[in-house]
């Protein structure tokens, strides 16, 4: 490699099709439970595509949901439940970084999970609008529907 060429590390990102399939499965889960939820998928670079990223079913839920997904990706693939515990353990740290989100807050809350394919972080999915356990179960249903995992 010449001195003028830079090295780059390829990054795997969730596809539009997989993001939509995950959201559809999560929405099916929510409908079966009789709850209205907001769903967001962000890719591993924290980008939100308006079509891929939002399926809003709860009033005002989109930005909160995006903040949950963004926090999961920004922390290298941590689930929202782990981030919520970190917030409880040290709220001052989150108070200082919460506004660093790209157009959304960095929200450490249960209801978001990273999306891994073959051990590679490709994005995160989040839900808001129901009790945290229901949000989390819905996003897990979405992850499983695309044959992905929520951990390496």
PDB file of C-alpha atoms in Angstrom:
ATOM      1  CA  UNK A   1       0.000   0.000   0.000  1.00  0.00           C
ATOM      2  CA  UNK A   2       1.430   3.369  -0.962  1.00  0.00           C
ATOM      3  CA  UNK A   3       1.660   6.222   1.493  1.00  0.00           C
ATOM      4  CA  UNK A   4      -1.190   7.960  -0.374  1.00  0.00           C
ATOM      5  CA  UNK A   5      -3.606   5.085   0.063  1.00  0.00           C
ATOM      6  CA  UNK A   6      -5.423   4.835   3.314  1.00  0.00           C
ATOM      7  CA  UNK A   7      -6.473   1.660   4.988  1.00  0.00           C
ATOM      8  CA  UNK A   8     -10.134   1.182   5.595  1.00  0.00           C
ATOM      9  CA  UNK A   9     -12.079  -1.295   7.585  1.00  0.00           C
ATOM     10  CA  UNK A  10     -15.240  -2.512   5.911  1.00  0.00           C
ATOM     11  CA  UNK A  11     -18.381  -2.138   7.975  1.00  0.00           C
ATOM     12  CA  UNK A  12     -21.349  -4.421   7.643  1.00  0.00           C
ATOM     13  CA  UNK A  13     -24.701  -2.641   7.727  1.00  0.00           C
ATOM     14  CA  UNK A  14     -28.204  -4.046   7.952  1.00  0.00           C
ATOM     15  CA  UNK A  15     -30.012  -3.981   4.639  1.00  0.00           C
ATOM     16  CA  UNK A  16     -33.236  -2.132   3.981  1.00  0.00           C
ATOM     17  CA  UNK A  17     -35.021  -5.437   3.413  1.00  0.00           C
ATOM     18  CA  UNK A  18     -33.803  -6.989   6.671  1.00  0.00           C
ATOM     19  CA  UNK A  19     -34.666  -3.825   8.635  1.00  0.00           C
ATOM     20  CA  UNK A  20     -38.202  -3.814   7.259  1.00  0.00           C
ATOM     21  CA  UNK A  21     -38.631  -7.540   7.903  1.00  0.00           C
ATOM     22  CA  UNK A  22     -37.475  -7.094  11.520  1.00  0.00           C
ATOM     23  CA  UNK A  23     -39.888  -4.192  12.038  1.00  0.00           C
ATOM     24  CA  UNK A  24     -42.752  -6.168  10.466  1.00  0.00           C
ATOM     25  CA  UNK A  25     -42.166  -9.112  12.808  1.00  0.00           C
ATOM     26  CA  UNK A  26     -41.893  -6.817  15.823  1.00  0.00           C
ATOM     27  CA  UNK A  27     -45.143  -5.101  14.793  1.00  0.00           C
ATOM     28  CA  UNK A  28     -46.848  -8.502  14.497  1.00  0.00           C
ATOM     29  CA  UNK A  29     -45.716  -9.300  18.034  1.00  0.00           C
ATOM     30  CA  UNK A  30     -47.088  -5.965  19.286  1.00  0.00           C
ATOM     31  CA  UNK A  31     -50.430  -6.516  17.540  1.00  0.00           C
ATOM     32  CA  UNK A  32     -50.688  -9.989  19.098  1.00  0.00           C
ATOM     33  CA  UNK A  33     -50.131  -8.401  22.526  1.00  0.00           C
ATOM     34  CA  UNK A  34     -52.632  -5.622  21.806  1.00  0.00           C
ATOM     35  CA  UNK A  35     -50.115  -2.787  22.247  1.00  0.00           C
ATOM     36  CA  UNK A  36     -49.142   0.136  20.029  1.00  0.00           C
ATOM     37  CA  UNK A  37     -45.405   0.637  19.739  1.00  0.00           C
ATOM     38  CA  UNK A  38     -42.923   2.791  17.871  1.00  0.00           C
ATOM     39  CA  UNK A  39     -40.142   0.868  16.111  1.00  0.00           C
ATOM     40  CA  UNK A  40     -36.835   2.084  14.773  1.00  0.00           C
ATOM     41  CA  UNK A  41     -33.908   0.326  13.138  1.00  0.00           C
ATOM     42  CA  UNK A  42     -30.559   2.070  12.786  1.00  0.00           C
ATOM     43  CA  UNK A  43     -27.583   0.617  10.979  1.00  0.00           C
ATOM     44  CA  UNK A  44     -24.187   0.081  12.598  1.00  0.00           C
ATOM     45  CA  UNK A  45     -23.125   3.567  11.562  1.00  0.00           C
ATOM     46  CA  UNK A  46     -26.146   4.975  13.439  1.00  0.00           C
ATOM     47  CA  UNK A  47     -27.870   6.108  10.250  1.00  0.00           C
ATOM     48  CA  UNK A  48     -31.616   6.151  10.156  1.00  0.00           C
ATOM     49  CA  UNK A  49     -33.317   5.890   6.784  1.00  0.00           C
ATOM     50  CA  UNK A  50     -36.800   7.367   7.003  1.00  0.00           C
ATOM     51  CA  UNK A  51     -38.347   4.378   5.242  1.00  0.00           C
ATOM     52  CA  UNK A  52     -36.198   1.731   6.843  1.00  0.00           C
ATOM     53  CA  UNK A  53     -36.072   3.302  10.238  1.00  0.00           C
ATOM     54  CA  UNK A  54     -39.496   4.304  11.391  1.00  0.00           C
ATOM     55  CA  UNK A  55     -42.807   2.674  11.912  1.00  0.00           C
ATOM     56  CA  UNK A  56     -44.446   4.892  14.473  1.00  0.00           C
ATOM     57  CA  UNK A  57     -47.539   3.601  16.259  1.00  0.00           C
ATOM     58  CA  UNK A  58     -47.357   5.427  19.588  1.00  0.00           C
ATOM     59  CA  UNK A  59     -47.700   9.225  19.776  1.00  0.00           C
ATOM     60  CA  UNK A  60     -44.351  10.997  20.129  1.00  0.00           C
ATOM     61  CA  UNK A  61     -42.476   7.732  20.321  1.00  0.00           C
ATOM     62  CA  UNK A  62     -40.193   8.024  17.320  1.00  0.00           C
ATOM     63  CA  UNK A  63     -37.405  10.161  18.811  1.00  0.00           C
ATOM     64  CA  UNK A  64     -37.372   8.234  22.069  1.00  0.00           C
ATOM     65  CA  UNK A  65     -37.237   4.975  20.155  1.00  0.00           C
ATOM     66  CA  UNK A  66     -34.456   6.236  17.919  1.00  0.00           C
ATOM     67  CA  UNK A  67     -32.488   7.315  20.996  1.00  0.00           C
ATOM     68  CA  UNK A  68     -32.725   3.797  22.382  1.00  0.00           C
ATOM     69  CA  UNK A  69     -31.499   2.219  19.130  1.00  0.00           C
ATOM     70  CA  UNK A  70     -28.756   4.791  18.708  1.00  0.00           C
ATOM     71  CA  UNK A  71     -27.461   4.144  22.249  1.00  0.00           C
ATOM     72  CA  UNK A  72     -27.245   0.424  21.534  1.00  0.00           C
ATOM     73  CA  UNK A  73     -25.145   0.954  18.399  1.00  0.00           C
ATOM     74  CA  UNK A  74     -23.047   3.809  19.820  1.00  0.00           C
ATOM     75  CA  UNK A  75     -21.938   1.607  22.709  1.00  0.00           C
ATOM     76  CA  UNK A  76     -20.734  -1.152  20.406  1.00  0.00           C
ATOM     77  CA  UNK A  77     -23.791  -3.366  20.594  1.00  0.00           C
ATOM     78  CA  UNK A  78     -24.976  -3.179  24.174  1.00  0.00           C
ATOM     79  CA  UNK A  79     -28.615  -4.061  24.865  1.00  0.00           C
ATOM     80  CA  UNK A  80     -30.797  -1.351  26.352  1.00  0.00           C
ATOM     81  CA  UNK A  81     -31.288  -3.304  29.578  1.00  0.00           C
ATOM     82  CA  UNK A  82     -27.519  -3.244  30.240  1.00  0.00           C
ATOM     83  CA  UNK A  83     -27.374   0.466  29.424  1.00  0.00           C
ATOM     84  CA  UNK A  84     -30.304   1.168  31.765  1.00  0.00           C
ATOM     85  CA  UNK A  85     -28.387  -0.530  34.563  1.00  0.00           C
ATOM     86  CA  UNK A  86     -25.278   1.517  33.756  1.00  0.00           C
ATOM     87  CA  UNK A  87     -27.403   4.652  34.004  1.00  0.00           C
ATOM     88  CA  UNK A  88     -28.657   3.608  37.435  1.00  0.00           C
ATOM     89  CA  UNK A  89     -25.076   2.897  38.529  1.00  0.00           C
ATOM     90  CA  UNK A  90     -23.651   6.180  37.217  1.00  0.00           C
ATOM     91  CA  UNK A  91     -26.268   8.704  36.025  1.00  0.00           C
ATOM     92  CA  UNK A  92     -23.771  11.542  35.755  1.00  0.00           C
ATOM     93  CA  UNK A  93     -21.982   9.887  32.816  1.00  0.00           C
ATOM     94  CA  UNK A  94     -25.227   9.561  30.854  1.00  0.00           C
ATOM     95  CA  UNK A  95     -26.207  13.115  31.729  1.00  0.00           C
ATOM     96  CA  UNK A  96     -23.043  14.269  29.984  1.00  0.00           C
ATOM     97  CA  UNK A  97     -23.343  12.127  26.843  1.00  0.00           C
ATOM     98  CA  UNK A  98     -27.109  11.956  26.330  1.00  0.00           C
ATOM     99  CA  UNK A  99     -27.162  14.838  23.857  1.00  0.00           C
ATOM    100  CA  UNK A 100     -24.474  13.344  21.607  1.00  0.00           C
ATOM    101  CA  UNK A 101     -26.974  11.424  19.470  1.00  0.00           C
ATOM    102  CA  UNK A 102     -27.252  12.229  15.778  1.00  0.00           C
ATOM    103  CA  UNK A 103     -30.633  13.950  15.774  1.00  0.00           C
ATOM    104  CA  UNK A 104     -31.863  11.924  18.727  1.00  0.00           C
ATOM    105  CA  UNK A 105     -30.806  11.586  22.339  1.00  0.00           C
ATOM    106  CA  UNK A 106     -28.583   8.753  23.489  1.00  0.00           C
ATOM    107  CA  UNK A 107     -31.169   6.978  25.613  1.00  0.00           C
ATOM    108  CA  UNK A 108     -30.035   4.129  27.910  1.00  0.00           C
ATOM    109  CA  UNK A 109     -33.314   2.269  28.292  1.00  0.00           C
ATOM    110  CA  UNK A 110     -34.699  -1.240  28.088  1.00  0.00           C
ATOM    111  CA  UNK A 111     -36.426  -1.897  24.786  1.00  0.00           C
ATOM    112  CA  UNK A 112     -33.473  -1.827  22.410  1.00  0.00           C
ATOM    113  CA  UNK A 113     -31.178  -4.584  21.232  1.00  0.00           C
ATOM    114  CA  UNK A 114     -28.233  -4.764  18.891  1.00  0.00           C
ATOM    115  CA  UNK A 115     -28.494  -6.828  15.715  1.00  0.00           C
ATOM    116  CA  UNK A 116     -25.630  -9.196  14.955  1.00  0.00           C
ATOM    117  CA  UNK A 117     -25.071 -11.399  11.925  1.00  0.00           C
ATOM    118  CA  UNK A 118     -22.322 -13.944  12.411  1.00  0.00           C
ATOM    119  CA  UNK A 119     -20.862 -11.978  15.305  1.00  0.00           C
ATOM    120  CA  UNK A 120     -20.802  -8.703  13.342  1.00  0.00           C
ATOM    121  CA  UNK A 121     -22.772  -5.711  14.630  1.00  0.00           C
ATOM    122  CA  UNK A 122     -24.957  -4.513  11.737  1.00  0.00           C
ATOM    123  CA  UNK A 123     -27.448  -2.281  13.560  1.00  0.00           C
ATOM    124  CA  UNK A 124     -29.962  -2.065  16.380  1.00  0.00           C
ATOM    125  CA  UNK A 125     -33.716  -2.204  16.760  1.00  0.00           C
ATOM    126  CA  UNK A 126     -35.746  -0.453  19.439  1.00  0.00           C
ATOM    127  CA  UNK A 127     -39.350  -0.135  20.537  1.00  0.00           C
ATOM    128  CA  UNK A 128     -41.213   2.259  22.823  1.00  0.00           C
ATOM    129  CA  UNK A 129     -44.767   2.587  23.998  1.00  0.00           C
ATOM    130  CA  UNK A 130     -45.414  -0.376  26.297  1.00  0.00           C
ATOM    131  CA  UNK A 131     -43.848  -1.675  29.496  1.00  0.00           C
ATOM    132  CA  UNK A 132     -40.127  -2.233  28.958  1.00  0.00           C
ATOM    133  CA  UNK A 133     -40.438  -6.020  28.984  1.00  0.00           C
ATOM    134  CA  UNK A 134     -42.950  -5.893  26.120  1.00  0.00           C
ATOM    135  CA  UNK A 135     -40.787  -3.443  24.148  1.00  0.00           C
ATOM    136  CA  UNK A 136     -37.833  -5.797  24.579  1.00  0.00           C
ATOM    137  CA  UNK A 137     -39.783  -8.926  23.633  1.00  0.00           C
ATOM    138  CA  UNK A 138     -41.070  -7.218  20.480  1.00  0.00           C
ATOM    139  CA  UNK A 139     -37.596  -6.236  19.293  1.00  0.00           C
ATOM    140  CA  UNK A 140     -36.300  -9.728  20.026  1.00  0.00           C
ATOM    141  CA  UNK A 141     -39.086 -11.124  17.846  1.00  0.00           C
ATOM    142  CA  UNK A 142     -37.884  -8.835  15.069  1.00  0.00           C
ATOM    143  CA  UNK A 143     -34.274  -9.945  15.456  1.00  0.00           C
ATOM    144  CA  UNK A 144     -35.175 -13.631  15.424  1.00  0.00           C
ATOM    145  CA  UNK A 145     -37.371 -13.166  12.332  1.00  0.00           C
ATOM    146  CA  UNK A 146     -34.318 -12.164  10.286  1.00  0.00           C
ATOM    147  CA  UNK A 147     -32.151 -15.010  11.620  1.00  0.00           C
ATOM    148  CA  UNK A 148     -29.948 -12.606  13.531  1.00  0.00           C
ATOM    149  CA  UNK A 149     -28.900 -12.534  17.178  1.00  0.00           C
ATOM    150  CA  UNK A 150     -28.843  -9.886  19.890  1.00  0.00           C
ATOM    151  CA  UNK A 151     -25.320 -10.786  21.036  1.00  0.00           C
ATOM    152  CA  UNK A 152     -22.042 -11.814  19.489  1.00  0.00           C
TER     153      UNK A 152
END
